[in-house]
Short mmCIF file of C-alpha atoms and ligand atoms in Angstrom, two decimals:
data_model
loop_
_atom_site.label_atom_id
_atom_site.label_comp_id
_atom_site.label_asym_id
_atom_site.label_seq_id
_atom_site.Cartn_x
_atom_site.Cartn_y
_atom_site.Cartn_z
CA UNK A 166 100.30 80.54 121.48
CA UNK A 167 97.04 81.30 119.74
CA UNK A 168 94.64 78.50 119.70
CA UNK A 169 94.26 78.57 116.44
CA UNK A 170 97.69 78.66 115.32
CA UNK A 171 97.90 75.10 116.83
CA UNK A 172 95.53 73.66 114.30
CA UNK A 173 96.89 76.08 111.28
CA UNK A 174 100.64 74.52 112.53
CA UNK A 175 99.25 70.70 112.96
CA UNK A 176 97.14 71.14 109.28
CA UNK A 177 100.35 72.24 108.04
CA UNK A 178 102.39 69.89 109.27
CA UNK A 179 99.85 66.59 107.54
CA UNK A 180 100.23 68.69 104.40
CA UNK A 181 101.04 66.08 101.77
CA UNK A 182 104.16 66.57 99.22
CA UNK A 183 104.76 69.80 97.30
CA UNK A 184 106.06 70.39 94.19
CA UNK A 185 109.87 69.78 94.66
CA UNK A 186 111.55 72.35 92.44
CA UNK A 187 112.57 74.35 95.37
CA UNK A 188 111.19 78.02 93.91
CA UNK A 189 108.71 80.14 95.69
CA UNK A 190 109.14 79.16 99.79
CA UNK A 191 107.52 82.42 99.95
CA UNK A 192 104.96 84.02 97.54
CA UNK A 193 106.60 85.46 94.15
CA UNK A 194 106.67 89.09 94.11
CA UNK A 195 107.19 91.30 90.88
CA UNK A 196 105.07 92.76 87.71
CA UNK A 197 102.81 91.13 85.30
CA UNK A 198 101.58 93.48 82.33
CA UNK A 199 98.10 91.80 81.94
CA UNK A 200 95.84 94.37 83.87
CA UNK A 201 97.07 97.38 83.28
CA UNK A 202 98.55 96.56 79.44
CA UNK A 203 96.13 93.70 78.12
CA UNK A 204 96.66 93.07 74.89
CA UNK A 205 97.39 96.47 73.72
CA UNK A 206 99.28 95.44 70.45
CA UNK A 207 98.85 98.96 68.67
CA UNK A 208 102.42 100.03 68.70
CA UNK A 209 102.32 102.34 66.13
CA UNK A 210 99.74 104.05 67.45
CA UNK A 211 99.94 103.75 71.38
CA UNK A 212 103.86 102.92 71.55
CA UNK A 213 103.66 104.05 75.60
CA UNK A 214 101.15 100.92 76.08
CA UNK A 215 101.61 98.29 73.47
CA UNK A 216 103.15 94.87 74.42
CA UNK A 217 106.19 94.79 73.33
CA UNK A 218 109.95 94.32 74.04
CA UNK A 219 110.27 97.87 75.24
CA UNK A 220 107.36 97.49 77.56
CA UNK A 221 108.94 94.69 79.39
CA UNK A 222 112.62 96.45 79.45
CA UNK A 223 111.10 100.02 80.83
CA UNK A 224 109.59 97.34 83.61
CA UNK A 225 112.88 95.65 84.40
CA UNK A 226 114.89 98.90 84.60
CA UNK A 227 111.79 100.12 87.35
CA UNK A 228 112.35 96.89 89.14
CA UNK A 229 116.09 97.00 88.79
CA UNK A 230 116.57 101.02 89.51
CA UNK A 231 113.41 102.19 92.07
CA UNK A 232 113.50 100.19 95.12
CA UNK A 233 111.73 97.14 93.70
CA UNK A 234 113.96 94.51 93.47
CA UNK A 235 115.83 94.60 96.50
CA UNK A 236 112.00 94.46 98.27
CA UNK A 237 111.58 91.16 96.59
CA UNK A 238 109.48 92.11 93.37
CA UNK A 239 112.21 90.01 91.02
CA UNK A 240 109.63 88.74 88.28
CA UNK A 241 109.00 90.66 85.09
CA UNK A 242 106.44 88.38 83.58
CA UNK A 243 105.07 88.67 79.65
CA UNK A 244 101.30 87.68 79.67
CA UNK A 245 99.42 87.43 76.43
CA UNK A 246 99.60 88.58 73.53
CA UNK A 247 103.57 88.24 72.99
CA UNK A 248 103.60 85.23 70.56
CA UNK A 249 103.29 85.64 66.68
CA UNK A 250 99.58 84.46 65.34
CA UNK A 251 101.32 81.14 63.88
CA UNK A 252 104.38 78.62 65.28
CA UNK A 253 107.73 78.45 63.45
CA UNK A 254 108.76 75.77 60.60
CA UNK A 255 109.88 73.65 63.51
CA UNK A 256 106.18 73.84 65.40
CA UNK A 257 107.85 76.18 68.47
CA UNK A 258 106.16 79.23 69.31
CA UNK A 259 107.79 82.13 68.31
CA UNK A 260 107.32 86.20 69.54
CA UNK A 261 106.26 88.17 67.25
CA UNK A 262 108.68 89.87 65.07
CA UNK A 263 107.57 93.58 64.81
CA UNK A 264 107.39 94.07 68.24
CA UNK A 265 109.70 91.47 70.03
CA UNK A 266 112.48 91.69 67.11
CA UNK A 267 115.12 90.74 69.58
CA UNK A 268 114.19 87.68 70.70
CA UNK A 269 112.75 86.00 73.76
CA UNK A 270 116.09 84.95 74.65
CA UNK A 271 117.73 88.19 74.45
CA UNK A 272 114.99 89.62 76.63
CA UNK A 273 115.73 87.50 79.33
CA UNK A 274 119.52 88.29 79.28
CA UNK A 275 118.28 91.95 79.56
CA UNK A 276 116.40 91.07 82.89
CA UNK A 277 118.88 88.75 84.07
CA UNK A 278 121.45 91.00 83.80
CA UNK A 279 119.78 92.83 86.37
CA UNK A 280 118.97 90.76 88.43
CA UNK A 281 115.71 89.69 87.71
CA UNK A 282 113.95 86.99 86.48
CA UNK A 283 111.22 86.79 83.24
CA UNK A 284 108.15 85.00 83.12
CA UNK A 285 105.98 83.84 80.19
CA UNK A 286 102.44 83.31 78.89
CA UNK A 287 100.92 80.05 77.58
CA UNK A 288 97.76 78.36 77.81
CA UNK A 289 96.69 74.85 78.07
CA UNK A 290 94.46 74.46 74.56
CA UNK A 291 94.14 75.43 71.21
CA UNK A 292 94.26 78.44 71.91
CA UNK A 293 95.27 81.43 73.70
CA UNK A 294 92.30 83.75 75.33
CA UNK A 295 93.45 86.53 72.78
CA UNK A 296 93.56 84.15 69.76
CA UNK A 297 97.05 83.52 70.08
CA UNK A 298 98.75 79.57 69.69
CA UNK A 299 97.65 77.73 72.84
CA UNK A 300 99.54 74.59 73.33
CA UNK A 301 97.72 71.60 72.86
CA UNK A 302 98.78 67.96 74.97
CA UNK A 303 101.20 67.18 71.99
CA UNK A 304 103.45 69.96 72.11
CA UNK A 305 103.47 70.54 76.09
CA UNK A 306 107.50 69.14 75.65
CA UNK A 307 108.53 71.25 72.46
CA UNK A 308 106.50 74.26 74.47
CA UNK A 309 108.62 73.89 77.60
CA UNK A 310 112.13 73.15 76.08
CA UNK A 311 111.70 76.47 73.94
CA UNK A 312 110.75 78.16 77.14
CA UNK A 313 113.75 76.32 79.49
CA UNK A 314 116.68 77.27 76.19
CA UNK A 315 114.95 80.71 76.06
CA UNK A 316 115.82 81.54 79.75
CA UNK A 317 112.67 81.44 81.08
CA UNK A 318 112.05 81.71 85.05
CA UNK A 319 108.37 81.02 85.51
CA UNK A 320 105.18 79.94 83.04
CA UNK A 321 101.81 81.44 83.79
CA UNK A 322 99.69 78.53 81.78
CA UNK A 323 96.18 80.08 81.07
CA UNK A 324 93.13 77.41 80.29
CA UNK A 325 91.35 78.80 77.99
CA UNK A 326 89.87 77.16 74.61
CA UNK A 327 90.48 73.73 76.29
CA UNK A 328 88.08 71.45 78.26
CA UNK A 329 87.84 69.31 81.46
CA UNK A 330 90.06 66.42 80.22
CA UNK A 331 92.52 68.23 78.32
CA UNK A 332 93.34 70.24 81.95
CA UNK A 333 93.25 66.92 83.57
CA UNK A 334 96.29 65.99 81.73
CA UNK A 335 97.67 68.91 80.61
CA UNK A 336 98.36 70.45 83.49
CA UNK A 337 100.60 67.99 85.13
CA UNK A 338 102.08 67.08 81.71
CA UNK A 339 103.62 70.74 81.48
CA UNK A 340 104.96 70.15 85.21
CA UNK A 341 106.95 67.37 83.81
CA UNK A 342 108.26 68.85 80.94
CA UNK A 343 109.08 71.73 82.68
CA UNK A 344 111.08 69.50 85.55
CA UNK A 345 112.52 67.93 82.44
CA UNK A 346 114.11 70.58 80.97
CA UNK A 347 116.68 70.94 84.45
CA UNK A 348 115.72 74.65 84.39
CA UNK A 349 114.02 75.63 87.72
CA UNK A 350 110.53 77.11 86.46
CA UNK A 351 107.89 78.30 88.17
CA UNK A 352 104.66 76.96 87.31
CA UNK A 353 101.38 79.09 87.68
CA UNK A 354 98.13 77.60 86.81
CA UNK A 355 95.10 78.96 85.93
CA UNK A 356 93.19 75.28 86.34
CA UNK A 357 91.25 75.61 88.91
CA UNK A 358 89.97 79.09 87.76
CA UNK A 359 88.11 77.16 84.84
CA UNK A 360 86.70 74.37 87.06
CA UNK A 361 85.13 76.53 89.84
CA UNK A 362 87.96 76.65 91.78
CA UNK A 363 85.71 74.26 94.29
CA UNK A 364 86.38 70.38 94.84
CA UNK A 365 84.87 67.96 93.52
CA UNK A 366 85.81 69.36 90.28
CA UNK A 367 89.02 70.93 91.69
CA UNK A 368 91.71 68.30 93.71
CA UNK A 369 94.15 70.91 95.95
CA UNK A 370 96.22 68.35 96.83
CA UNK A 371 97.15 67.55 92.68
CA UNK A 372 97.41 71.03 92.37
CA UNK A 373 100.31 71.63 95.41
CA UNK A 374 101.58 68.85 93.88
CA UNK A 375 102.15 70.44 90.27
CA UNK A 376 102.26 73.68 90.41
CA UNK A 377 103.59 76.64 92.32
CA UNK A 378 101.09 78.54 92.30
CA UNK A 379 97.20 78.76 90.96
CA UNK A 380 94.37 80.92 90.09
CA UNK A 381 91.38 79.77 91.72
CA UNK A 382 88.78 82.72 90.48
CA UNK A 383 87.89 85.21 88.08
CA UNK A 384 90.57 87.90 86.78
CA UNK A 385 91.21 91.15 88.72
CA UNK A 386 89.50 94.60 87.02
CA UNK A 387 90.32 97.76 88.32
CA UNK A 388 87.90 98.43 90.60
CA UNK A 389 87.25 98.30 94.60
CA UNK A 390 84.05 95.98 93.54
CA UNK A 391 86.39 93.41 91.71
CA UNK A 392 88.79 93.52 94.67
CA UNK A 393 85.86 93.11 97.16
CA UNK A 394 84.62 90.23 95.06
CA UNK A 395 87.84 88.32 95.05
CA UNK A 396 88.20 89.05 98.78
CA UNK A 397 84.79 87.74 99.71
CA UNK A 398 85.12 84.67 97.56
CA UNK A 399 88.62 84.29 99.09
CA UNK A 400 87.17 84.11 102.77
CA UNK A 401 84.11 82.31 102.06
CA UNK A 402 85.71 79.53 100.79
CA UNK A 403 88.55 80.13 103.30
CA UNK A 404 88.15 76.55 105.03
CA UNK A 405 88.63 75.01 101.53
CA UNK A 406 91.67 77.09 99.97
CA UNK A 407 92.92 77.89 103.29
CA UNK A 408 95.02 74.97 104.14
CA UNK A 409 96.13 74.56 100.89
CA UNK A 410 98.95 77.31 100.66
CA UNK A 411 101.82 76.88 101.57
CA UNK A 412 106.08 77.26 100.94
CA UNK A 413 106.38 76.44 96.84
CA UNK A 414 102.32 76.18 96.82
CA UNK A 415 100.37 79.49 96.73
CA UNK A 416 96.72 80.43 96.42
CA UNK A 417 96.55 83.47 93.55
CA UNK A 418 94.04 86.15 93.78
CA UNK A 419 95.14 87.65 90.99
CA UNK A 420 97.42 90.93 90.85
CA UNK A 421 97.64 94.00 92.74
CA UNK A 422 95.83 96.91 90.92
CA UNK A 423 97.57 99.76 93.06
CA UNK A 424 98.27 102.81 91.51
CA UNK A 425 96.26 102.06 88.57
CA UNK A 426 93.05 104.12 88.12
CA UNK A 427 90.44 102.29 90.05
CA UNK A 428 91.15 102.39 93.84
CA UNK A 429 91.54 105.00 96.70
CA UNK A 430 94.25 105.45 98.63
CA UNK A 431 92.62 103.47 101.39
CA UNK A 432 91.41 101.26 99.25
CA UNK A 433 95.08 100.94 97.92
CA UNK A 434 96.22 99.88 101.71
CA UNK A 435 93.29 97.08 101.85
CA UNK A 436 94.21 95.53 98.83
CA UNK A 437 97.89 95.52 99.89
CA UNK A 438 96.63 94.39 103.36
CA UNK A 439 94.81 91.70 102.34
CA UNK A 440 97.10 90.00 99.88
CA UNK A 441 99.45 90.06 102.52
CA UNK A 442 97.70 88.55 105.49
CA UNK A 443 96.42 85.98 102.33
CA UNK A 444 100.24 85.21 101.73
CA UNK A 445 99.14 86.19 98.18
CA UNK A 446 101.51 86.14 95.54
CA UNK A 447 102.35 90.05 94.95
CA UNK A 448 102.08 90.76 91.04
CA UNK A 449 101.75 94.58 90.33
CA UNK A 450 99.91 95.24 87.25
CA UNK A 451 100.57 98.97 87.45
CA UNK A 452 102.55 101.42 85.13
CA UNK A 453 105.76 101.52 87.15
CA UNK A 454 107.47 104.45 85.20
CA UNK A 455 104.21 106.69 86.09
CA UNK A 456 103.61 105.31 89.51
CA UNK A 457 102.39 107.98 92.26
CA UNK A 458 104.34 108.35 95.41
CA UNK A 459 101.16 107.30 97.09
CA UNK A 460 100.66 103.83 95.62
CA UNK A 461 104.43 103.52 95.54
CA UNK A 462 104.75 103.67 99.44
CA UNK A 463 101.90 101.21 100.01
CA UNK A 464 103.66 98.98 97.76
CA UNK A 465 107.17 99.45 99.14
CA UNK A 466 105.91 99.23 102.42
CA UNK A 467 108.71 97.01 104.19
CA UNK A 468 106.00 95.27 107.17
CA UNK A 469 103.30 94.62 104.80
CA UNK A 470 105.92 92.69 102.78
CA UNK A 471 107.79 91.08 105.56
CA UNK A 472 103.87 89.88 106.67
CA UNK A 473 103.62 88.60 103.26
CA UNK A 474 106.53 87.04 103.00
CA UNK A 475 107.04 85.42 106.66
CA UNK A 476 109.04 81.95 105.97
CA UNK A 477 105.97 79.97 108.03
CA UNK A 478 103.89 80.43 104.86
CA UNK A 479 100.90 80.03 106.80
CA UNK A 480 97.72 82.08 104.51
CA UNK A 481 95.73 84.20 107.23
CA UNK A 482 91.81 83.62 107.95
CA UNK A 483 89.20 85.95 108.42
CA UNK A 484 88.09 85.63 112.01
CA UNK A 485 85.40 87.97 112.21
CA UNK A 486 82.72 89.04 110.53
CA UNK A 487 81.06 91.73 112.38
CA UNK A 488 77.24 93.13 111.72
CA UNK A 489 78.81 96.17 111.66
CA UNK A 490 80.54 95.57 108.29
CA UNK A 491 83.87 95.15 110.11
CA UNK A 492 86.17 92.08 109.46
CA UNK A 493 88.82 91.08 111.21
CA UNK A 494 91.67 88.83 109.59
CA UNK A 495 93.83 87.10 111.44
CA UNK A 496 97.58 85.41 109.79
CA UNK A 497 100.08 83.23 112.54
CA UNK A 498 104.15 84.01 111.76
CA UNK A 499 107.17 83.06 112.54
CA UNK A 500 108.78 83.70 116.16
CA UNK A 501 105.09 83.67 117.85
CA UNK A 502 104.09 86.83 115.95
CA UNK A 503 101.00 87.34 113.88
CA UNK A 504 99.12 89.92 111.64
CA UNK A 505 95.98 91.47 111.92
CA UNK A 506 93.77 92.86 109.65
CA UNK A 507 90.51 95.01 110.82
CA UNK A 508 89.11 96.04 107.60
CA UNK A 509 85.96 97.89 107.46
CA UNK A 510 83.48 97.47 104.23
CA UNK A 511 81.47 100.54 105.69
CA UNK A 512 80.72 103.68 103.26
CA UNK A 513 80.19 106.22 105.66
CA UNK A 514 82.90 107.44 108.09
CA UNK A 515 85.37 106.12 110.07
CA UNK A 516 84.25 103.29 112.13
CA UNK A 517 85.39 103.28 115.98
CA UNK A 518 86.03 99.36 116.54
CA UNK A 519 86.45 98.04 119.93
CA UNK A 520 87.82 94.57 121.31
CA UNK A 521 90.92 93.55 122.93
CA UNK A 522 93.02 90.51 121.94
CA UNK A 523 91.61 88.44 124.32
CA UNK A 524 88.20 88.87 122.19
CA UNK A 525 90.62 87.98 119.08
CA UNK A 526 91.57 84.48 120.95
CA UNK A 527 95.47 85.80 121.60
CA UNK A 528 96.64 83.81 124.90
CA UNK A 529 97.22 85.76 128.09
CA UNK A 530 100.23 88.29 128.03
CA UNK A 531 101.73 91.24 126.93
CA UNK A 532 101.99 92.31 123.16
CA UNK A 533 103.87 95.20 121.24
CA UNK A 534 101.52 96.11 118.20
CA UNK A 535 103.32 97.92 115.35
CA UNK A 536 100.84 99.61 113.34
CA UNK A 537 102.14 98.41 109.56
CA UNK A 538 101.15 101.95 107.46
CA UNK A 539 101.19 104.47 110.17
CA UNK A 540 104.87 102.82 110.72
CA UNK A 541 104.08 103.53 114.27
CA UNK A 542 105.17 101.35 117.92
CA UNK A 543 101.66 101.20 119.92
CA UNK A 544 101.36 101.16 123.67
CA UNK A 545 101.90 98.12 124.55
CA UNK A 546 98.90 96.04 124.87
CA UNK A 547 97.77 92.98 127.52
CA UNK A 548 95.24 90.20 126.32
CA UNK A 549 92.72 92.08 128.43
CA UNK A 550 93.29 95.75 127.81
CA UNK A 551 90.15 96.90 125.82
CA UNK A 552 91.24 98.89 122.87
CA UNK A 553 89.81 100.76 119.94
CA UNK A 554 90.97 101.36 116.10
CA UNK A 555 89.34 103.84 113.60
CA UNK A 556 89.46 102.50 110.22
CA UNK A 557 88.08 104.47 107.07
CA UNK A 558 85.63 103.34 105.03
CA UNK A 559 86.23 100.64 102.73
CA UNK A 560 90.13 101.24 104.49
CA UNK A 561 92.01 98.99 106.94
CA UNK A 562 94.27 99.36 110.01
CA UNK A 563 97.00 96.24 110.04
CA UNK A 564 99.09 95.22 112.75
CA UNK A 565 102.29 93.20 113.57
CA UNK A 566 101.74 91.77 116.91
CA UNK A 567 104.45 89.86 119.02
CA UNK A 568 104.78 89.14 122.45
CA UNK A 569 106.69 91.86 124.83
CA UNK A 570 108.41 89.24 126.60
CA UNK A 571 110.54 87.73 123.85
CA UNK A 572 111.23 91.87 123.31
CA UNK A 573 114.28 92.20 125.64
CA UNK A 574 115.70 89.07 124.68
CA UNK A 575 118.88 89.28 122.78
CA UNK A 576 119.54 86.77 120.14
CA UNK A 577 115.64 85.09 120.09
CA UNK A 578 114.26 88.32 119.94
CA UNK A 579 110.44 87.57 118.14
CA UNK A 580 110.28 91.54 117.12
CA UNK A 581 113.66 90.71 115.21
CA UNK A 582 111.98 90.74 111.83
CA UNK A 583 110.90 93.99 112.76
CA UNK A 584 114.05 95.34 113.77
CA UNK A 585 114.60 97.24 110.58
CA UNK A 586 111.77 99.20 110.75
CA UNK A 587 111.39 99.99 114.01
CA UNK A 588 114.93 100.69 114.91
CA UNK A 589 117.37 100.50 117.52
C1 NAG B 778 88.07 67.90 74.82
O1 NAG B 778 88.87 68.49 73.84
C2 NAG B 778 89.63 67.54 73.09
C3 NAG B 778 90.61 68.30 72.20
O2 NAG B 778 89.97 69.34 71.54
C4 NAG B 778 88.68 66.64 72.31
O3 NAG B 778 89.42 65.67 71.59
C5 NAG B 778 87.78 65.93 73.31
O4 NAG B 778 86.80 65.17 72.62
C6 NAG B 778 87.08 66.94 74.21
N1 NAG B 778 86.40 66.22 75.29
C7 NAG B 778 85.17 66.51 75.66
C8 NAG B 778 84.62 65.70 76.77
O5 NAG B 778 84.51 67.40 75.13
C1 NAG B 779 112.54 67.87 89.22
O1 NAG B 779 111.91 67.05 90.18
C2 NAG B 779 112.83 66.46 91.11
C3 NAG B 779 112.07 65.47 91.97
O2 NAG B 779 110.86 65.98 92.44
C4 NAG B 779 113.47 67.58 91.92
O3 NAG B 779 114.37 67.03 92.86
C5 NAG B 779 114.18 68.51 90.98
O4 NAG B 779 114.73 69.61 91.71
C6 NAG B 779 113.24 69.02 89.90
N1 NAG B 779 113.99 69.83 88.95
C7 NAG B 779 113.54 70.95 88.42
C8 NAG B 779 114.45 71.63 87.47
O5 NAG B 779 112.43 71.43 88.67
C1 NAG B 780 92.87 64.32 95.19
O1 NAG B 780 93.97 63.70 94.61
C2 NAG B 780 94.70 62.91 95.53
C3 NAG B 780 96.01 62.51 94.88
O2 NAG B 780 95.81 61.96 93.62
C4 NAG B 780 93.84 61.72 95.94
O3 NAG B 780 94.53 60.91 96.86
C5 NAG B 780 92.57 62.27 96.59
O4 NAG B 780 91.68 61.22 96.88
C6 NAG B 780 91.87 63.28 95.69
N1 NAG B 780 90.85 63.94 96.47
C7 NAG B 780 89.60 63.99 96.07
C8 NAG B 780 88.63 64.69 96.98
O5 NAG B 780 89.24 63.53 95.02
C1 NAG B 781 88.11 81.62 119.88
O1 NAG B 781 88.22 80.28 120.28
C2 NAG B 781 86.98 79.69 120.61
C3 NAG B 781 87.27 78.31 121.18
O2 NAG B 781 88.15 77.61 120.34
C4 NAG B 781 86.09 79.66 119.39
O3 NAG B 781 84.84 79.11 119.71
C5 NAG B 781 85.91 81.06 118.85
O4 NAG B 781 85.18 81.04 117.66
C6 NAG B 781 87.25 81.73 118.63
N1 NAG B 781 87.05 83.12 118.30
C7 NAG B 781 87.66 83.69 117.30
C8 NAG B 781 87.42 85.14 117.14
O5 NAG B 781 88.43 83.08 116.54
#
């Protein structure tokens, strides 16, 4: 086994108590307008765009009809802008009625009826970051029932408008009330986003202990500089964040940005790289009835997923970080495989890298290396054998590596998860 994964496995193993609602064992996948659609609310104008029911139904039926859902991207999630500028008679928020005139409830049949699941939009203070009702510490309960008897599957609860102590309380409140309501509800919180994301002023251990998942920095733009941002504050604070993740409790970078406007195709394949050796939650933010076949295929891409989505739930490390401007990230799996990442921040040409797996701290043996977006079976590989991989500027090469030994063996066969792909 890889040295490392020894410590990664023991860390994991200490990790204290999770937040028992029994969703998200592995990263949530699906679609969350906010990047791409903001808070667009000009439907007369820019009906394509605006938030609105249609917007979220177009989404679902994507999802539901292109491949999506049966990847794992089940969660059509509303961010802000949904709720009407004032609560109802009662004090419950309430959509707005131009453009959600059938109901929040009605929505959620619509995605539940094929077979996906809606998330929502709050935020923990007066108000939302577009202006909208935020909900303050006294109606956390009424804020969560109306979400649990609306058919809700999973809260995104923003932070902004508030302060220090109304977080501190707020944020585990709303994990109550949502356990309260009996309707299994995954919790995302933006919390440690608006403290730093950095003990002292952020506690991990509260956090796995509330919530599902959490932002921990700034929001995603589309651009490769906003991606390299949240990937170098990712990995510099890797020994902090790192050991956090895990099944039900996930570290958020924010949401994918492929086949919006901003990245390369290579670019495209680091982001979707990266999240996944990260065990990132996988939110597209994308227009999914425009999509290019290009950004579609990196996102459908069935090893990149099953690397995100390996049951360990062990978030990768960065290993290496070479002079050159090439990193290498490293992420242990299940059946003694692993992923790695050699991602190059060069800007001039492909870069010829050379090491072996030896150099990458692999123990001594024989691997098979399946290259995850060539979809291609490399020679096989010992610890020692030098090799080389070309990887494009600001591009990556990923691999699925597994021992050849466990290969032939029928029935505990490590490669099994790769079966699918690579055939008989
Ligand atoms: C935080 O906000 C709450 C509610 O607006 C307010 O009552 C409280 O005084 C604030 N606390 C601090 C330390 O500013
Ligand atoms: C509420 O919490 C209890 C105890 O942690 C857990 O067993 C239960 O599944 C939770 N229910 C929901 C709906 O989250
Ligand atoms: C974080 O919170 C836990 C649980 O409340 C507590 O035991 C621990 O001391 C806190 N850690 C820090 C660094 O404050
Ligand atoms: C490999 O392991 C050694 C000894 O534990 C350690 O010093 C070194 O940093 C590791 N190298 C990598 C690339 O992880």
């Amino acid at each position: 086994m890889h040295q490392a994964a020894a410590v990664f496995l023991l860390a994991f193993s200490a990790a204290t108590q999770a937040l028992d609602n029994g969703l998200m064992r592995t990263p949530p996948m699906g679609w969350l307008a906010w990047e791409r659609f903001r808070c667009d609310i000009d439907c007369d104008n820019d009906p394509q765009n605006c938030i609105n029911e249609v917007l979220f139904r177009d989404m679902a039926d994507r999802l539901a009809e292109d491949g999506w859902r049966e990847l794992g991207y089940v969660y059509v999630n509303i961010d802000d802008c949904w709720s009407s500028k004032t609560r109802d008679a009662k004090g419950r928020l309430q959509p707005d009625p131009k453009r959600f005139p059938g109901g929040i409830a009605k929505l959620a049949r619509y995605v539940h009826d094929r077979g996906l699941k809606l998330g929502i939009y709050g935020d923990m203070g007066t108000y939302t970051c577009a202006g909208y009702p935020g909900t303050t510490l006294d109606t956390i309960e009424t804020d969560a029932q109306t979400f649990a008897e609306w058919g809700i599957d999973m809260l995104k609860l923003d932070g902004c408008f508030s302060n220090s102590s109304v977080q501190e309380q707020g944020y585990p409140l709303m994990s109550k009330a949502l356990n309260a309501t009996d309707r299994p509800i995954g919790y995302s919180c933006s919390w440690p986003c608006y403290q730093g994301g950095l003990p002292p002023k952020v506690n991990y251990t509260i956090l796995g202990e509330i919530c599902n998942l959490w932002r921990n920095y700034g929001d995603i733009e589309d651009s490769w500089d906003s991606v390299l941002s949240i990937v170098d504050w990712f990995t510099d604070h890797q020994d902090i964040i790192q050991p956090a993740a895990g099944p039900g409790h996930w570290n958020d970078p924010d949401m994918l940005i492929i086949g919006d406007y901003g990245l390369s195709m290579d670019q495209s394949r680091s982001q979707m790289a990266l999240w996944a050796i990260m065990a990132a939650p996988l939110f597209m933010s994308s227009d999914l009835r425009t999509i290019n076949s290009g950004a579609r295929a990196i996102l459908q891409n069935k090893a990149a997923i099953a690397i995100n989505q390996d049951p360990l739930g062990i978030q990768g490390r960065r290993l290496i970080k070479e002079k050159s401007g090439i990193d290498v990230f490293w992420r242990p799996l299940s059946n003694q495989a692993s992923a790695l990442v050699f991602f190059s921040r060069r800007t001039d040409m492909p870069y010829r890298y050379h090491t072996s797996l030896k150099a990458l701290n692999y123990t001594k043996g024989t691997y098979m290396v399946y290259d995850v977006f060539s979809q291609k079976v490399q020679p096989m590989l010992k610890d020692t054998t030098d090799f080389v991989v070309s990887i494009n500027p600001t591009g990556v090469v990923m691999w699925y590596v597994f021992p050849a030994a466990g290969w032939q063996v029928v029935g505990s066969n490590p490669g099994s998860a790769m079966r699918p792909l690579l055939g008989p």
